């Protein structure tokens, strides 16, 4: 019975990864067709990266596709859309530290894009600027929110 369960999990995992790969290969078409569908796909692949383990480690096969999706979200045309900025920041909160451990150079490159997007705000909303600044500080603090940053970003201003 244990073998049957393991075989079933293997079939499910293979099917899931094949479907993720198909969507990944057509990601630009998905983004053009449906921004909401694109954001949902990025959220899903990041969740799979976060939860699916092989020998208690994230799947190496997902590292570059996840990075590629996050890089796409950090492009200037994406940074002008709050939904994509929100997705980028949420996913970096979720998987950024794990991704950095697996490929620090790509994380450094991603944060150059994010920093440039923050510093050159052509069409960037105030919320997008705030979110980008928050994730830059979050990474700089070792993927943790400092008490001062938490107060700054998450406290409501009262009269």
PDB file of C-alpha atoms in Angstrom:
ATOM      1  CA  UNK A   1       0.000   0.000   0.000  1.00  0.00           C
ATOM      2  CA  UNK A   2       2.893   2.346   0.773  1.00  0.00           C
ATOM      3  CA  UNK A   3       4.404   1.636  -2.660  1.00  0.00           C
ATOM      4  CA  UNK A   4       1.077   2.374  -4.322  1.00  0.00           C
ATOM      5  CA  UNK A   5       0.808   5.681  -2.476  1.00  0.00           C
ATOM      6  CA  UNK A   6       4.389   6.604  -3.408  1.00  0.00           C
ATOM      7  CA  UNK A   7       3.765   5.708  -7.064  1.00  0.00           C
ATOM      8  CA  UNK A   8       0.604   7.820  -7.051  1.00  0.00           C
ATOM      9  CA  UNK A   9       2.496  10.768  -5.585  1.00  0.00           C
ATOM     10  CA  UNK A  10       5.172  10.334  -8.244  1.00  0.00           C
ATOM     11  CA  UNK A  11       2.578  10.366 -11.043  1.00  0.00           C
ATOM     12  CA  UNK A  12       0.921  13.438  -9.537  1.00  0.00           C
ATOM     13  CA  UNK A  13       4.251  15.243  -9.118  1.00  0.00           C
ATOM     14  CA  UNK A  14       5.298  14.437 -12.685  1.00  0.00           C
ATOM     15  CA  UNK A  15       1.957  15.645 -14.046  1.00  0.00           C
ATOM     16  CA  UNK A  16       2.122  18.805 -11.976  1.00  0.00           C
ATOM     17  CA  UNK A  17       5.664  19.605 -13.087  1.00  0.00           C
ATOM     18  CA  UNK A  18       4.793  18.934 -16.744  1.00  0.00           C
ATOM     19  CA  UNK A  19       1.856  21.335 -16.504  1.00  0.00           C
ATOM     20  CA  UNK A  20       3.999  23.975 -14.790  1.00  0.00           C
ATOM     21  CA  UNK A  21       6.568  23.597 -17.567  1.00  0.00           C
ATOM     22  CA  UNK A  22       3.920  24.035 -20.283  1.00  0.00           C
ATOM     23  CA  UNK A  23       2.622  27.203 -18.641  1.00  0.00           C
ATOM     24  CA  UNK A  24       6.178  28.418 -18.061  1.00  0.00           C
ATOM     25  CA  UNK A  25       7.023  28.070 -21.758  1.00  0.00           C
ATOM     26  CA  UNK A  26       3.946  30.139 -22.651  1.00  0.00           C
ATOM     27  CA  UNK A  27       4.325  32.677 -19.821  1.00  0.00           C
ATOM     28  CA  UNK A  28       4.514  35.777 -22.033  1.00  0.00           C
ATOM     29  CA  UNK A  29       1.342  34.746 -23.855  1.00  0.00           C
ATOM     30  CA  UNK A  30      -0.340  34.101 -20.503  1.00  0.00           C
ATOM     31  CA  UNK A  31       0.696  37.543 -19.246  1.00  0.00           C
ATOM     32  CA  UNK A  32      -0.573  39.212 -22.422  1.00  0.00           C
ATOM     33  CA  UNK A  33      -3.849  37.280 -22.278  1.00  0.00           C
ATOM     34  CA  UNK A  34      -4.596  37.668 -18.568  1.00  0.00           C
ATOM     35  CA  UNK A  35      -2.633  39.659 -16.020  1.00  0.00           C
ATOM     36  CA  UNK A  36      -4.584  37.967 -13.244  1.00  0.00           C
ATOM     37  CA  UNK A  37      -3.811  34.536 -14.722  1.00  0.00           C
ATOM     38  CA  UNK A  38      -0.109  35.446 -14.901  1.00  0.00           C
ATOM     39  CA  UNK A  39      -0.012  36.626 -11.284  1.00  0.00           C
ATOM     40  CA  UNK A  40      -1.830  33.444 -10.205  1.00  0.00           C
ATOM     41  CA  UNK A  41       0.679  31.308 -12.124  1.00  0.00           C
ATOM     42  CA  UNK A  42       3.664  33.030 -10.468  1.00  0.00           C
ATOM     43  CA  UNK A  43       2.032  32.625  -7.063  1.00  0.00           C
ATOM     44  CA  UNK A  44       1.366  28.947  -7.771  1.00  0.00           C
ATOM     45  CA  UNK A  45       4.879  28.108  -8.999  1.00  0.00           C
ATOM     46  CA  UNK A  46       6.379  29.907  -5.989  1.00  0.00           C
ATOM     47  CA  UNK A  47       4.101  27.959  -3.651  1.00  0.00           C
ATOM     48  CA  UNK A  48       5.101  24.698  -5.328  1.00  0.00           C
ATOM     49  CA  UNK A  49       8.760  25.698  -4.942  1.00  0.00           C
ATOM     50  CA  UNK A  50       8.128  26.491  -1.278  1.00  0.00           C
ATOM     51  CA  UNK A  51       6.245  23.283  -0.415  1.00  0.00           C
ATOM     52  CA  UNK A  52       7.483  20.544  -2.775  1.00  0.00           C
ATOM     53  CA  UNK A  53      10.598  18.940  -1.326  1.00  0.00           C
ATOM     54  CA  UNK A  54      13.076  16.329  -2.489  1.00  0.00           C
ATOM     55  CA  UNK A  55      15.318  15.057   0.300  1.00  0.00           C
ATOM     56  CA  UNK A  56      14.060  17.956   2.428  1.00  0.00           C
ATOM     57  CA  UNK A  57      15.349  20.505  -0.112  1.00  0.00           C
ATOM     58  CA  UNK A  58      13.413  22.661  -2.601  1.00  0.00           C
ATOM     59  CA  UNK A  59      13.394  21.230  -6.122  1.00  0.00           C
ATOM     60  CA  UNK A  60      16.433  22.480  -8.033  1.00  0.00           C
ATOM     61  CA  UNK A  61      14.469  22.158 -11.279  1.00  0.00           C
ATOM     62  CA  UNK A  62      12.195  24.988 -10.134  1.00  0.00           C
ATOM     63  CA  UNK A  63      14.897  27.485  -9.102  1.00  0.00           C
ATOM     64  CA  UNK A  64      15.516  29.031 -12.533  1.00  0.00           C
ATOM     65  CA  UNK A  65      11.847  29.095 -13.623  1.00  0.00           C
ATOM     66  CA  UNK A  66      10.909  30.835 -10.358  1.00  0.00           C
ATOM     67  CA  UNK A  67      13.749  33.327 -10.815  1.00  0.00           C
ATOM     68  CA  UNK A  68      12.703  33.916 -14.440  1.00  0.00           C
ATOM     69  CA  UNK A  69       9.146  34.697 -13.335  1.00  0.00           C
ATOM     70  CA  UNK A  70      10.369  37.074 -10.634  1.00  0.00           C
ATOM     71  CA  UNK A  71      12.719  38.759 -13.123  1.00  0.00           C
ATOM     72  CA  UNK A  72       9.740  39.283 -15.430  1.00  0.00           C
ATOM     73  CA  UNK A  73       7.824  40.903 -12.585  1.00  0.00           C
ATOM     74  CA  UNK A  74      10.776  43.259 -11.981  1.00  0.00           C
ATOM     75  CA  UNK A  75      10.796  44.632 -15.551  1.00  0.00           C
ATOM     76  CA  UNK A  76       9.765  48.294 -15.968  1.00  0.00           C
ATOM     77  CA  UNK A  77       6.491  47.462 -17.749  1.00  0.00           C
ATOM     78  CA  UNK A  78       5.543  45.131 -14.890  1.00  0.00           C
ATOM     79  CA  UNK A  79       6.569  47.544 -12.151  1.00  0.00           C
ATOM     80  CA  UNK A  80       4.027  50.022 -13.505  1.00  0.00           C
ATOM     81  CA  UNK A  81       1.256  47.546 -12.591  1.00  0.00           C
ATOM     82  CA  UNK A  82       0.512  47.310  -8.871  1.00  0.00           C
ATOM     83  CA  UNK A  83      -0.766  43.720  -9.184  1.00  0.00           C
ATOM     84  CA  UNK A  84       2.606  42.591 -10.497  1.00  0.00           C
ATOM     85  CA  UNK A  85       4.584  44.584  -7.915  1.00  0.00           C
ATOM     86  CA  UNK A  86       2.415  43.143  -5.153  1.00  0.00           C
ATOM     87  CA  UNK A  87       2.977  39.631  -6.508  1.00  0.00           C
ATOM     88  CA  UNK A  88       6.749  40.180  -6.754  1.00  0.00           C
ATOM     89  CA  UNK A  89       7.001  41.416  -3.180  1.00  0.00           C
ATOM     90  CA  UNK A  90       4.721  38.736  -1.726  1.00  0.00           C
ATOM     91  CA  UNK A  91       6.630  35.952  -3.456  1.00  0.00           C
ATOM     92  CA  UNK A  92       9.989  37.341  -2.352  1.00  0.00           C
ATOM     93  CA  UNK A  93       8.690  37.389   1.211  1.00  0.00           C
ATOM     94  CA  UNK A  94       7.661  33.755   0.774  1.00  0.00           C
ATOM     95  CA  UNK A  95      10.620  32.228  -1.097  1.00  0.00           C
ATOM     96  CA  UNK A  96      13.315  34.893  -1.349  1.00  0.00           C
ATOM     97  CA  UNK A  97      15.544  33.542   1.381  1.00  0.00           C
ATOM     98  CA  UNK A  98      15.397  29.973  -0.007  1.00  0.00           C
ATOM     99  CA  UNK A  99      16.068  31.194  -3.541  1.00  0.00           C
ATOM    100  CA  UNK A 100      19.025  33.265  -2.410  1.00  0.00           C
ATOM    101  CA  UNK A 101      20.580  30.230  -0.699  1.00  0.00           C
ATOM    102  CA  UNK A 102      20.276  28.298  -3.962  1.00  0.00           C
ATOM    103  CA  UNK A 103      21.595  31.036  -6.279  1.00  0.00           C
ATOM    104  CA  UNK A 104      22.809  34.251  -4.662  1.00  0.00           C
ATOM    105  CA  UNK A 105      24.103  35.739  -7.923  1.00  0.00           C
ATOM    106  CA  UNK A 106      20.656  35.696  -9.516  1.00  0.00           C
ATOM    107  CA  UNK A 107      19.136  37.227  -6.386  1.00  0.00           C
ATOM    108  CA  UNK A 108      21.731  40.004  -6.547  1.00  0.00           C
ATOM    109  CA  UNK A 109      20.819  40.589 -10.204  1.00  0.00           C
ATOM    110  CA  UNK A 110      17.107  40.610  -9.363  1.00  0.00           C
ATOM    111  CA  UNK A 111      17.624  43.197  -6.650  1.00  0.00           C
ATOM    112  CA  UNK A 112      19.600  45.413  -9.044  1.00  0.00           C
ATOM    113  CA  UNK A 113      16.466  45.440 -11.223  1.00  0.00           C
ATOM    114  CA  UNK A 114      14.248  46.116  -8.219  1.00  0.00           C
ATOM    115  CA  UNK A 115      16.511  48.914  -6.981  1.00  0.00           C
ATOM    116  CA  UNK A 116      16.668  50.489 -10.436  1.00  0.00           C
ATOM    117  CA  UNK A 117      12.899  50.229 -10.711  1.00  0.00           C
ATOM    118  CA  UNK A 118      12.549  51.993  -7.379  1.00  0.00           C
ATOM    119  CA  UNK A 119      15.101  54.707  -8.200  1.00  0.00           C
ATOM    120  CA  UNK A 120      13.794  55.436 -11.685  1.00  0.00           C
ATOM    121  CA  UNK A 121      10.080  55.759 -10.981  1.00  0.00           C
ATOM    122  CA  UNK A 122       8.606  56.331 -14.400  1.00  0.00           C
ATOM    123  CA  UNK A 123       4.942  55.622 -13.862  1.00  0.00           C
ATOM    124  CA  UNK A 124       5.499  53.921 -10.503  1.00  0.00           C
ATOM    125  CA  UNK A 125       2.650  54.430  -8.049  1.00  0.00           C
ATOM    126  CA  UNK A 126       3.328  55.461  -4.459  1.00  0.00           C
ATOM    127  CA  UNK A 127       2.196  52.019  -3.302  1.00  0.00           C
ATOM    128  CA  UNK A 128       4.575  50.301  -5.739  1.00  0.00           C
ATOM    129  CA  UNK A 129       7.461  52.473  -4.509  1.00  0.00           C
ATOM    130  CA  UNK A 130       6.603  51.645  -0.891  1.00  0.00           C
ATOM    131  CA  UNK A 131       6.420  47.908  -1.624  1.00  0.00           C
ATOM    132  CA  UNK A 132       9.742  47.917  -3.472  1.00  0.00           C
ATOM    133  CA  UNK A 133      11.463  49.874  -0.719  1.00  0.00           C
ATOM    134  CA  UNK A 134      10.056  47.475   1.870  1.00  0.00           C
ATOM    135  CA  UNK A 135      11.370  44.363   0.073  1.00  0.00           C
ATOM    136  CA  UNK A 136      14.794  45.989  -0.414  1.00  0.00           C
ATOM    137  CA  UNK A 137      14.971  46.647   3.336  1.00  0.00           C
ATOM    138  CA  UNK A 138      13.585  43.183   4.123  1.00  0.00           C
ATOM    139  CA  UNK A 139      16.411  41.494   2.232  1.00  0.00           C
ATOM    140  CA  UNK A 140      19.030  43.881   3.632  1.00  0.00           C
ATOM    141  CA  UNK A 141      17.891  42.878   7.142  1.00  0.00           C
ATOM    142  CA  UNK A 142      18.544  39.191   6.413  1.00  0.00           C
ATOM    143  CA  UNK A 143      15.016  38.377   5.192  1.00  0.00           C
ATOM    144  CA  UNK A 144      13.512  39.591   8.455  1.00  0.00           C
ATOM    145  CA  UNK A 145      11.395  42.596   9.298  1.00  0.00           C
ATOM    146  CA  UNK A 146      13.058  44.783  11.901  1.00  0.00           C
ATOM    147  CA  UNK A 147      10.795  46.348  14.543  1.00  0.00           C
ATOM    148  CA  UNK A 148      11.482  49.809  13.093  1.00  0.00           C
ATOM    149  CA  UNK A 149      10.635  48.662   9.563  1.00  0.00           C
ATOM    150  CA  UNK A 150       7.473  46.924  10.780  1.00  0.00           C
ATOM    151  CA  UNK A 151       6.340  50.103  12.500  1.00  0.00           C
ATOM    152  CA  UNK A 152       7.151  52.209   9.430  1.00  0.00           C
ATOM    153  CA  UNK A 153       5.480  49.982   6.844  1.00  0.00           C
ATOM    154  CA  UNK A 154       2.627  48.397   8.738  1.00  0.00           C
ATOM    155  CA  UNK A 155       1.467  50.814  11.436  1.00  0.00           C
ATOM    156  CA  UNK A 156      -1.578  52.906  10.725  1.00  0.00           C
ATOM    157  CA  UNK A 157      -1.160  56.610  11.192  1.00  0.00           C
ATOM    158  CA  UNK A 158      -3.623  57.892  13.752  1.00  0.00           C
ATOM    159  CA  UNK A 159      -4.736  61.477  14.127  1.00  0.00           C
TER     160      UNK A 159
END
